[in-house]
Amino acid sequence: TYWPPVDRQGMPGFPKVLEAIYQAWRTNRQNVRQTASQVLGYLSASAGGAPAGGELTGKIADEAVRRLSAQFDPEWGGFGRAPKFPQASVLEFLLRHCRRTDDERPLEMLAVTLDRMAEGGIYDHLGGGFARYSVDDEWLVPHFEKMLYDNAQLMSVYLDAWRLTGREGYRRVVEETADWTLREMRSPEGGFYAALDADSEGVEGKFCVWTAGEIDALLDPEEADLVKLHYGVTESGNFEGQSILHVDRPLTGLAESSGESVTALAERLDRARGKLLTAREGRVRPGTDTKIIVSWNGLTIGALASAGAALGRSDLVDAARIAATLIVDEGIRENGGLARTLTAGQAGGDGMLEDHAFLADGLIALYAATAEHRWLEHAHKLARIIVERFAHTDGPGFFDTGAGHEQLIIRPRELQDGAIPCGNSVAIDVLLSLAHLREDERYSRYVDATLSSLATPMTEHPTAFGRFLAVLERTLADQRQLVLAGGTETAELSAAFMTRYEPFVTLAHAMDGDEGEGWPTLGNRPIPSGLSAAAFLCQGMTCLPPVTSPSALLGHLDAALR
C-alpha cells in the first residue's frame, strides 16, 4: 500500500509506521511472534484446498447486481463511501450483465458512475487520464497519483460503454486517456511506465491545480470566463486555496444562459484547454516510475488495441503492437516464462500469474485488432505455461507464483479482484477465449471449477469479485465466434464489428493450411465466388451462411444475438 512521507488525510506517515513497528518489536516481542504465527496459519489455510463449490447459474449474477445496487451511491456513482476507487472490474461485470439481460439497473449504475467520474476532479480535464482514487464521495479531490493499470482498465470500460450506448462523451474520455498514455507514459523503446507521482516540488497536486488569477493571465477574457464557469474555478478554490478542475456547469446549461451554441462554446473551451495544457507543461513535473511492469503493460496493450480498432486510430494499434513486440522480444525467459519487469532494457524478477494472464489477454485483443496470428500463438503459449506451472494441484485455480519461483513462507493464491483484477480471474477469462477457439474442453474445465469454487463469495461480496463475475457472464451467455476470412480484405468487416459491444462473441481470423492446425474453429473458410472477404458467425463448429458486407454483418449479429 501507499504511505505518505508525513501524516496526510488520515493516513500516518511512513516514518511513524516504522517507529510503531520498532516499538512493538522492542516492547512486546512475544505478542508480535504469536500474532505472526497466527497470521502464518491463516495464510497457509487460505492457500490450501478449494472451498465448497456451487452451481453456476444466473441467480449468482442477479444477486450480485442486487447487492451492488444496495451499495450504490445514486447521486455520485460508485459503491460505498469515500475514499472511492473506480473499481473497473465491477463496472466491466455490469456492462456484460447489461448485454446478457434486460435488467436496466446495471446500466443506470454505470451511467451515473461513468458520468460523475468523467466530470470530477479524479479525471484530468486538460491532459486526460484518471488519478488513482477520490478522497471524497463526489470524485472531486483525488489522490493525484496516476497509475498505468487504472487508466488501461478505465480506457477499456469507457470504450465498452461507448460501444453499448453510443454516447460521445465516453468516446472522448477513451481518446483523451489513450493520448495521455502515449504522450506521458511511453518509454523510448515503446513500453509503458508504471505511474506518475502525486507530488511535485514536495506538494501533492501542485502540478494540476489552478488559481483564478493564473487562468485570467493565460487566457483571453472570454476563454477565462468560460473555463472558470465550466470547471468551477473560484477565488477561494476547492483545494487548499486553489482549484481542481471539474465540470461544475455543463456546456448545455451555459449555452442556454449565454445564448451561444454548445458547438461554439466547445470550440472556445478546446482552445483554452490547449493553452492551459501548454502552460502546465512548463511546471515542475511529478516524478515518473519508469519500471515497465509486464502485467500492467498487458492491460495497456489490450486497451489500446481495442480502442484503436474501434475508433479507427491506427496509431493506438501501432503503439500496442510495439509494446507487445518489446515484451515478447525482451521479457521472455529461456524457459518460456515471463519476467516481471523491464527496466532500462533489463528483465527483472520472475513473472507472476498476473503477468502471464494479463499479457495473454492483451495479446488476444491485439490479435483481434490486427489479424496477426503470431499474437494468438504467443497468447496460447502463455496459457499453456499458466496451466503447467501455476495450476493448483489440490484444487481449482492457480497460484500467483510459478513452480520454479523462489520459495516463500507460503505459495500465495489471490482469489479476489482489487484495484486490478487478480491473476486468477484474468487467467480463466483467457482460457475461456482459447477454449472457444481451440474447442479445448480442458480449458473450459479450469474455468468452471474455479468459478464454481467461488459461487458463494461472488454472490455475497461482488465488489471483490468483479472480473470473476464478468467471466461468469460469458459462461451464462450463448458464446459465439465471428471468423473473418480473406486476409487484409476483411478490414471493413472487422472495423464494423469492433464498433459493437459484443462481449460474448470472440473475433477470430481464418487460417490457411498448416497454420490452422490446432485451431479447428479457424480452419479454411470458403469465400463465396467472386468476393474477397467473408464473415462466418459460428457457435462451436456450426456456422451460419457467410456474409460479405459490413451492413450485412451487423444485420446478422442483430438477428442472431438480440
XYZ file of C-alpha atoms in Angstrom:
562
model
C 0.000 0.000 0.000
C 0.964 3.654 -0.108
C 2.255 5.505 2.969
C 2.790 9.254 2.582
C 6.074 10.742 3.803
C 4.173 12.662 6.522
C 0.739 12.270 8.103
C -1.868 13.113 5.465
C -5.636 12.731 5.036
C -5.985 10.356 7.965
C -3.016 8.167 6.963
C 0.111 8.019 9.139
C 3.398 8.960 7.547
C 5.810 6.134 6.760
C 8.350 7.209 9.436
C 5.565 6.932 12.028
C 4.675 3.439 10.759
C 8.313 2.336 11.033
C 8.602 3.779 14.542
C 5.449 1.911 15.628
C 6.853 -1.356 14.251
C 10.135 -0.785 16.075
C 8.399 -0.016 19.374
C 6.137 -3.068 19.093
C 9.143 -5.327 18.487
C 11.143 -3.763 21.327
C 8.419 -3.745 23.982
C 6.018 -6.544 23.010
C 8.111 -9.083 21.117
C 6.309 -12.203 22.381
C 2.918 -10.944 21.217
C 4.388 -9.992 17.836
C 5.743 -13.536 17.430
C 2.413 -15.045 18.495
C 0.485 -12.837 16.077
C 2.898 -13.712 13.274
C 2.353 -17.422 13.951
C -1.420 -16.967 13.833
C -1.199 -14.999 10.593
C 1.016 -17.677 9.045
C -1.520 -20.342 9.996
C -4.326 -18.353 8.441
C -2.344 -17.731 5.268
C -1.455 -21.413 4.955
C -5.099 -22.400 5.356
C -6.293 -19.815 2.844
C -3.776 -21.018 0.259
C -4.811 -24.625 0.691
C -7.667 -26.588 -0.829
C -10.788 -25.285 -2.506
C -13.924 -24.044 -0.758
C -17.144 -25.916 -1.365
C -18.340 -25.435 -4.922
C -21.718 -24.193 -6.061
C -23.865 -24.373 -9.147
C -23.167 -21.686 -11.738
C -26.496 -20.060 -12.602
C -27.814 -16.634 -13.459
C -29.003 -16.287 -9.860
C -25.425 -15.572 -8.796
C -25.150 -12.628 -11.183
C -28.651 -11.378 -10.328
C -27.920 -11.416 -6.600
C -24.568 -9.715 -7.175
C -26.353 -6.908 -9.030
C -28.883 -6.612 -6.195
C -26.131 -6.296 -3.609
C -24.249 -3.771 -5.724
C -27.481 -1.773 -6.002
C -27.679 -1.666 -2.205
C -24.136 -0.234 -2.014
C -24.576 2.136 -4.938
C -24.395 5.916 -4.464
C -27.297 7.132 -6.642
C -26.128 10.752 -6.637
C -22.407 10.440 -7.285
C -21.997 6.889 -8.503
C -19.581 4.293 -7.269
C -20.091 1.831 -4.453
C -19.782 2.617 -0.771
C -18.354 5.764 0.748
C -15.082 7.655 0.446
C -12.337 7.020 -0.367
C -13.793 5.973 -3.714
C -11.921 3.836 -6.208
C -13.072 3.372 -9.818
C -13.489 -0.439 -9.414
C -13.156 -1.106 -13.124
C -13.682 -4.861 -12.765
C -17.099 -4.305 -11.201
C -18.035 -1.892 -13.981
C -16.994 -4.469 -16.591
C -19.259 -7.032 -14.913
C -22.176 -4.598 -15.055
C -21.513 -3.961 -18.739
C -21.590 -7.666 -19.539
C -24.701 -8.168 -17.413
C -26.426 -5.361 -19.333
C -25.600 -7.086 -22.589
C -26.821 -10.513 -21.488
C -30.054 -9.494 -19.747
C -32.825 -6.929 -19.979
C -32.066 -5.631 -16.477
C -31.866 -1.812 -16.550
C -30.343 -1.365 -13.079
C -26.741 -2.064 -14.160
C -26.955 0.474 -16.973
C -28.250 3.122 -14.560
C -25.398 2.443 -12.122
C -22.888 2.504 -14.957
C -24.156 5.758 -16.432
C -24.106 7.655 -13.142
C -20.679 6.328 -12.168
C -19.001 6.902 -15.526
C -20.554 10.363 -15.928
C -19.620 11.522 -12.434
C -16.060 10.230 -12.679
C -15.548 11.897 -16.063
C -16.911 15.173 -14.653
C -14.988 15.022 -11.380
C -11.533 16.082 -10.313
C -10.356 12.480 -10.451
C -10.254 12.972 -14.232
C -7.587 15.218 -15.761
C -9.618 17.662 -17.862
C -6.548 19.069 -19.594
C -4.305 16.100 -20.272
C -6.629 13.125 -19.992
C -6.336 10.137 -17.691
C -7.577 9.337 -14.194
C -5.980 9.700 -10.786
C -5.887 6.692 -8.501
C -8.881 7.424 -6.267
C -11.001 10.184 -4.766
C -10.795 11.132 -1.097
C -14.434 12.314 -1.120
C -17.789 10.932 -2.250
C -18.050 13.341 -5.195
C -14.929 12.278 -7.136
C -13.688 15.863 -6.648
C -10.406 15.675 -4.726
C -8.151 12.892 -5.970
C -5.020 11.305 -4.681
C -3.185 12.786 -7.649
C -1.020 9.760 -8.427
C -1.792 8.319 -11.871
C -1.406 4.573 -12.310
C -0.968 2.857 -15.661
C -3.241 -0.003 -14.628
C -6.148 2.272 -13.668
C -6.044 4.100 -16.957
C -5.743 0.959 -19.060
C -8.781 -0.561 -17.359
C -10.856 2.607 -17.491
C -9.969 3.079 -21.147
C -11.497 -0.352 -21.752
C -14.570 0.330 -19.610
C -15.356 3.670 -21.266
C -14.752 2.114 -24.687
C -17.230 -0.667 -23.965
C -19.715 1.843 -22.552
C -19.426 3.868 -25.765
C -19.941 0.736 -27.837
C -23.010 -0.145 -25.769
C -24.641 3.298 -25.560
C -23.131 5.361 -28.378
C -22.557 8.296 -26.002
C -19.846 10.519 -27.459
C -18.676 11.704 -24.036
C -17.403 8.211 -23.325
C -15.544 8.122 -26.624
C -13.873 11.437 -25.754
C -12.644 10.002 -22.438
C -11.198 6.982 -24.255
C -9.322 9.097 -26.780
C -8.005 11.582 -24.229
C -6.855 8.804 -21.903
C -5.195 6.962 -24.780
C -3.468 10.173 -25.886
C -2.215 10.760 -22.326
C -0.872 7.198 -22.212
C 1.114 7.652 -25.415
C 2.260 11.170 -24.555
C 3.340 10.758 -20.936
C 3.720 7.060 -20.132
C 5.531 5.640 -23.149
C 9.206 4.725 -22.921
C 11.593 5.365 -25.827
C 11.544 1.604 -26.529
C 7.742 1.565 -26.690
C 6.816 0.022 -23.348
C 4.679 1.837 -20.799
C 5.826 3.255 -17.465
C 4.155 2.294 -14.208
C 2.984 5.551 -12.626
C 3.191 9.308 -12.196
C 3.731 10.580 -8.653
C 1.150 12.651 -6.820
C 3.705 15.236 -5.666
C 5.797 17.822 -7.438
C 8.129 20.172 -5.571
C 7.096 18.243 -2.446
C 3.436 19.297 -2.695
C 0.654 16.910 -3.637
C -1.371 18.083 -6.630
C 0.721 21.186 -7.303
C 1.168 20.231 -10.957
C -2.597 20.004 -11.551
C -4.358 22.791 -9.618
C -5.061 26.389 -10.662
C -5.905 29.784 -9.259
C -8.391 32.147 -10.867
C -5.540 34.615 -11.352
C -3.493 32.087 -13.329
C -6.465 31.387 -15.593
C -7.012 35.114 -16.186
C -3.335 35.673 -17.001
C -3.100 32.847 -19.537
C -6.373 33.224 -21.446
C -8.298 35.982 -23.126
C -11.312 37.228 -21.102
C -13.966 35.157 -22.906
C -11.905 31.986 -22.610
C -11.070 32.652 -18.966
C -14.700 33.274 -18.021
C -15.789 30.070 -19.755
C -13.086 27.964 -18.088
C -13.875 29.332 -14.641
C -17.616 28.777 -15.042
C -17.363 25.345 -16.633
C -14.625 23.955 -14.394
C -15.643 25.608 -11.117
C -12.549 27.779 -10.661
C -13.135 30.356 -7.905
C -11.101 32.870 -5.943
C -11.346 30.741 -2.786
C -10.709 27.443 -4.578
C -11.754 23.948 -3.591
C -8.360 22.527 -2.583
C -6.066 24.394 -0.210
C -6.880 27.775 -1.770
C -6.568 26.570 -5.358
C -8.995 24.869 -7.726
C -9.132 21.321 -9.012
C -10.746 21.429 -12.438
C -14.083 19.610 -12.553
C -17.280 20.055 -14.541
C -19.272 22.430 -12.357
C -21.609 23.801 -15.038
C -22.141 21.729 -18.206
C -21.835 23.429 -21.575
C -25.517 22.816 -22.308
C -26.544 24.970 -19.357
C -24.000 27.654 -20.185
C -25.259 27.731 -23.772
C -28.817 28.299 -22.596
C -27.828 31.140 -20.287
C -25.463 32.828 -22.764
C -27.434 32.378 -25.975
C -24.415 30.829 -27.693
C -24.404 27.391 -29.256
C -22.880 24.408 -27.493
C -20.602 23.964 -30.517
C -19.215 27.500 -30.233
C -18.590 27.094 -26.509
C -16.947 23.699 -27.023
C -14.566 25.133 -29.620
C -13.630 28.008 -27.317
C -13.138 25.613 -24.424
C -10.870 23.378 -26.504
C -8.683 26.353 -27.417
C -8.461 27.362 -23.771
C -7.655 23.826 -22.645
C -4.822 23.674 -25.157
C -3.321 26.891 -23.808
C -3.599 25.711 -20.206
C -2.059 22.338 -21.030
C 0.879 24.059 -22.722
C 1.350 26.288 -19.687
C 1.131 23.301 -17.342
C 3.893 21.537 -19.262
C 6.199 24.347 -18.149
C 5.696 23.477 -14.484
C 7.921 21.134 -12.488
C 6.536 17.703 -13.333
C 5.743 14.909 -10.883
C 8.223 12.068 -10.864
C 7.703 9.051 -13.105
C 8.096 5.438 -12.024
C 9.886 4.159 -15.118
C 9.515 0.450 -14.449
C 7.837 -1.394 -17.311
C 5.679 -3.915 -15.454
C 4.667 -6.740 -17.759
C 1.183 -7.279 -16.325
C 0.251 -3.595 -16.462
C 1.603 -3.393 -19.998
C -0.617 -6.344 -20.875
C -3.642 -4.372 -19.712
C -2.485 -1.381 -21.752
C -1.780 -3.394 -24.896
C -5.315 -4.792 -24.836
C -6.918 -1.416 -24.149
C -5.003 0.416 -26.884
C -5.514 -2.332 -29.458
C -9.265 -2.482 -28.868
C -9.654 1.295 -28.745
C -7.618 1.791 -31.886
C -9.601 -0.817 -33.821
C -12.962 0.530 -32.654
C -12.170 4.216 -33.163
C -10.186 3.962 -36.377
C -6.993 5.064 -34.608
C -4.160 3.124 -36.236
C -1.652 4.960 -34.020
C -3.114 3.269 -30.960
C -2.951 -0.177 -32.552
C 0.633 0.524 -33.638
C 1.570 1.506 -30.077
C 0.054 -1.714 -28.747
C 1.962 -3.751 -31.338
C 5.282 -2.062 -30.497
C 4.814 -2.648 -26.757
C 3.883 -6.286 -27.339
C 6.930 -6.778 -29.543
C 9.176 -5.281 -26.860
C 7.884 -7.614 -24.168
C 7.891 -10.720 -26.352
C 11.427 -9.971 -27.563
C 12.971 -8.903 -24.250
C 10.689 -10.132 -21.473
C 10.524 -13.875 -22.159
C 12.978 -16.048 -20.217
C 14.877 -19.022 -21.637
C 12.275 -21.357 -20.099
C 9.480 -19.570 -21.974
C 8.112 -17.800 -18.914
C 7.907 -14.058 -18.495
C 9.959 -11.623 -16.495
C 8.129 -9.366 -14.062
C 9.635 -6.060 -15.213
C 11.732 -4.434 -17.881
C 13.871 -1.523 -16.688
C 16.392 0.164 -18.981
C 16.291 -2.874 -21.232
C 16.973 -5.321 -18.396
C 14.465 -8.036 -17.497
C 13.899 -8.319 -13.758
C 12.233 -10.858 -11.495
C 10.169 -13.907 -12.288
C 6.812 -13.243 -13.874
C 3.786 -13.826 -11.664
C 0.477 -15.348 -12.684
C -0.883 -11.879 -13.431
C 1.994 -11.131 -15.804
C 1.269 -14.210 -17.894
C -2.515 -13.812 -17.736
C -2.700 -10.061 -18.377
C -0.254 -10.230 -21.270
C -2.093 -13.187 -22.821
C -5.358 -11.262 -22.534
C -3.794 -8.207 -24.162
C -2.303 -10.289 -26.970
C -5.688 -11.845 -27.749
C -7.096 -8.316 -28.110
C -4.135 -7.335 -30.301
C -4.725 -10.409 -32.463
C -8.380 -9.460 -32.893
C -7.415 -5.913 -33.881
C -4.635 -6.810 -36.321
C -5.406 -10.320 -37.661
C -1.741 -11.134 -36.962
C -1.771 -14.768 -35.868
C 1.563 -14.560 -34.051
C -0.146 -12.771 -31.157
C -2.689 -15.556 -30.747
C 0.104 -18.132 -30.786
C 2.030 -16.191 -28.121
C -1.140 -15.966 -26.011
C -1.631 -19.714 -26.301
C 1.973 -20.368 -25.231
C 1.394 -18.222 -22.150
C -1.842 -20.081 -21.403
C -0.008 -23.400 -21.531
C 2.573 -22.045 -19.090
C -0.221 -20.919 -16.767
C -1.716 -24.409 -16.765
C 1.615 -26.239 -16.481
C 3.412 -24.050 -13.908
C 0.773 -22.174 -11.921
C -2.166 -24.590 -11.583
C -3.230 -25.599 -8.067
C -2.610 -29.321 -7.674
C -5.181 -29.898 -4.908
C -7.982 -27.651 -6.054
C -9.199 -25.200 -8.665
C -7.496 -22.017 -9.687
C -3.854 -21.016 -9.911
C -1.057 -19.923 -7.628
C 0.401 -16.449 -8.023
C 3.936 -17.827 -8.349
C 5.187 -20.389 -10.830
C 6.542 -23.819 -9.975
C 10.159 -22.650 -10.273
C 9.757 -19.471 -8.225
C 11.854 -18.898 -5.118
C 10.310 -20.497 -2.031
C 8.193 -18.156 0.090
C 6.585 -18.602 3.509
C 3.554 -19.880 1.639
C 2.786 -20.135 -2.045
C 0.298 -17.289 -2.497
C -3.001 -17.636 -4.325
C -5.044 -14.445 -4.716
C -8.737 -15.045 -5.365
C -10.133 -11.525 -5.046
C -10.151 -8.647 -7.506
C -8.973 -5.271 -6.281
C -7.728 -2.121 -7.991
C -6.546 -4.536 -10.644
C -8.174 -7.908 -11.265
C -6.352 -10.843 -9.744
C -4.340 -13.198 -11.889
C -6.860 -15.995 -11.412
C -9.842 -14.104 -12.822
C -7.971 -12.929 -15.914
C -6.408 -16.368 -16.399
C -9.797 -18.065 -16.626
C -11.054 -15.311 -18.957
C -8.100 -16.078 -21.243
C -8.672 -19.825 -21.013
C -12.343 -19.347 -21.865
C -11.436 -17.435 -25.034
C -8.952 -20.096 -26.070
C -11.385 -22.892 -25.224
C -13.822 -21.499 -27.785
C -11.163 -21.008 -30.452
C -9.479 -24.380 -29.928
C -12.531 -26.436 -28.916
C -10.499 -27.438 -25.844
C -12.625 -28.851 -23.012
C -9.638 -28.936 -20.671
C -9.508 -25.144 -20.617
C -13.268 -24.979 -20.028
C -12.931 -27.292 -17.021
C -10.439 -24.917 -15.379
C -12.908 -22.068 -15.870
C -15.898 -23.950 -14.478
C -14.019 -25.381 -11.498
C -12.598 -22.013 -10.456
C -15.908 -20.182 -10.775
C -17.795 -22.965 -9.005
C -15.444 -22.768 -6.017
C -16.242 -19.051 -5.712
C -20.016 -19.220 -6.223
C -20.840 -18.147 -2.669
C -18.287 -15.330 -2.218
C -19.097 -13.954 -5.692
C -22.719 -13.690 -4.625
C -22.079 -12.227 -1.185
C -19.174 -9.859 -1.930
C -19.489 -8.716 -5.555
C -17.152 -5.731 -5.229
C -14.297 -8.167 -4.506
C -15.070 -10.472 -7.438
C -15.873 -8.145 -10.336
C -13.753 -9.832 -13.011
C -14.824 -13.304 -11.866
C -18.447 -12.195 -12.260
C -17.629 -10.808 -15.699
C -16.251 -14.230 -16.683
C -19.364 -15.856 -15.222
C -21.458 -13.714 -17.568
C -19.577 -15.218 -20.509
C -20.316 -18.756 -19.323
C -24.014 -17.937 -18.900
C -24.372 -16.424 -22.378
C -24.521 -18.219 -25.704
C -20.905 -17.973 -26.812
C -20.182 -17.456 -30.485
C -17.175 -16.902 -32.706
C -17.018 -14.479 -35.613
C -14.466 -15.831 -38.086
C -13.283 -13.472 -40.819
C -11.806 -14.977 -43.981
C -9.947 -13.084 -46.675
C -6.748 -11.728 -45.149
C -6.329 -7.963 -45.380
C -9.582 -7.700 -47.346
C -11.505 -8.256 -44.095
C -10.590 -4.813 -42.716
C -14.037 -3.275 -43.299
C -15.818 -6.259 -41.755
C -13.511 -6.172 -38.743
C -13.940 -2.411 -38.283
C -17.727 -2.737 -38.350
C -17.685 -5.450 -35.705
C -15.248 -3.613 -33.436
C -17.657 -0.688 -33.037
C -20.163 -3.039 -31.400
C -20.170 -4.176 -27.786
C -20.328 -7.944 -28.211
C -18.555 -9.486 -25.197
C -19.957 -12.931 -25.938
C -18.585 -13.098 -29.485
C -14.897 -13.932 -29.951
C -13.449 -12.304 -33.063
C -11.065 -14.547 -34.978
C -9.365 -14.678 -38.341
C -9.303 -17.746 -40.571
C -6.028 -19.595 -41.046
C -4.940 -21.408 -44.185
C -3.368 -24.843 -44.457
C -0.944 -25.968 -41.751
C -1.246 -22.602 -39.999
C -4.699 -23.623 -38.775
C -3.544 -26.863 -37.134
C -4.840 -26.954 -33.565
C -7.373 -24.208 -34.258
C -10.380 -26.107 -35.655
C -12.661 -23.084 -35.451
C -10.260 -21.123 -37.665
C -9.685 -23.680 -40.410
C -10.161 -22.973 -44.098
C -13.339 -20.992 -44.762
C -14.581 -20.927 -48.372
C -15.300 -17.385 -49.572
C -18.248 -17.013 -51.973
C -17.160 -16.928 -55.611
C -16.198 -13.519 -56.930
C -15.707 -11.973 -53.467
C -12.543 -11.322 -51.478
C -13.751 -11.485 -47.866
C -16.490 -13.099 -45.800
C -17.649 -13.314 -42.187
C -18.841 -16.543 -40.558
C -20.845 -16.366 -37.304
C -20.343 -19.690 -35.552
C -21.393 -21.498 -32.413
C -18.838 -24.221 -31.872
C -18.293 -25.898 -35.229
C -21.702 -24.864 -36.595
C -21.731 -21.675 -38.674
C -24.387 -19.573 -40.342
C -24.036 -18.830 -44.070
C -21.293 -16.242 -44.674
C -21.972 -12.547 -45.176
C -19.722 -10.269 -47.172
C -20.540 -6.640 -46.327
C -20.381 -4.622 -43.092
C -24.114 -3.839 -43.199
C -24.989 -7.499 -43.720
C -22.672 -8.467 -40.864
C -24.337 -6.046 -38.445
C -27.738 -7.316 -39.522
C -26.517 -10.879 -38.990
C -25.423 -10.005 -35.450
C -28.709 -8.265 -34.666
C -30.736 -11.243 -35.833
C -28.626 -13.824 -34.020
C -27.836 -12.071 -30.751
C -30.849 -9.949 -29.898
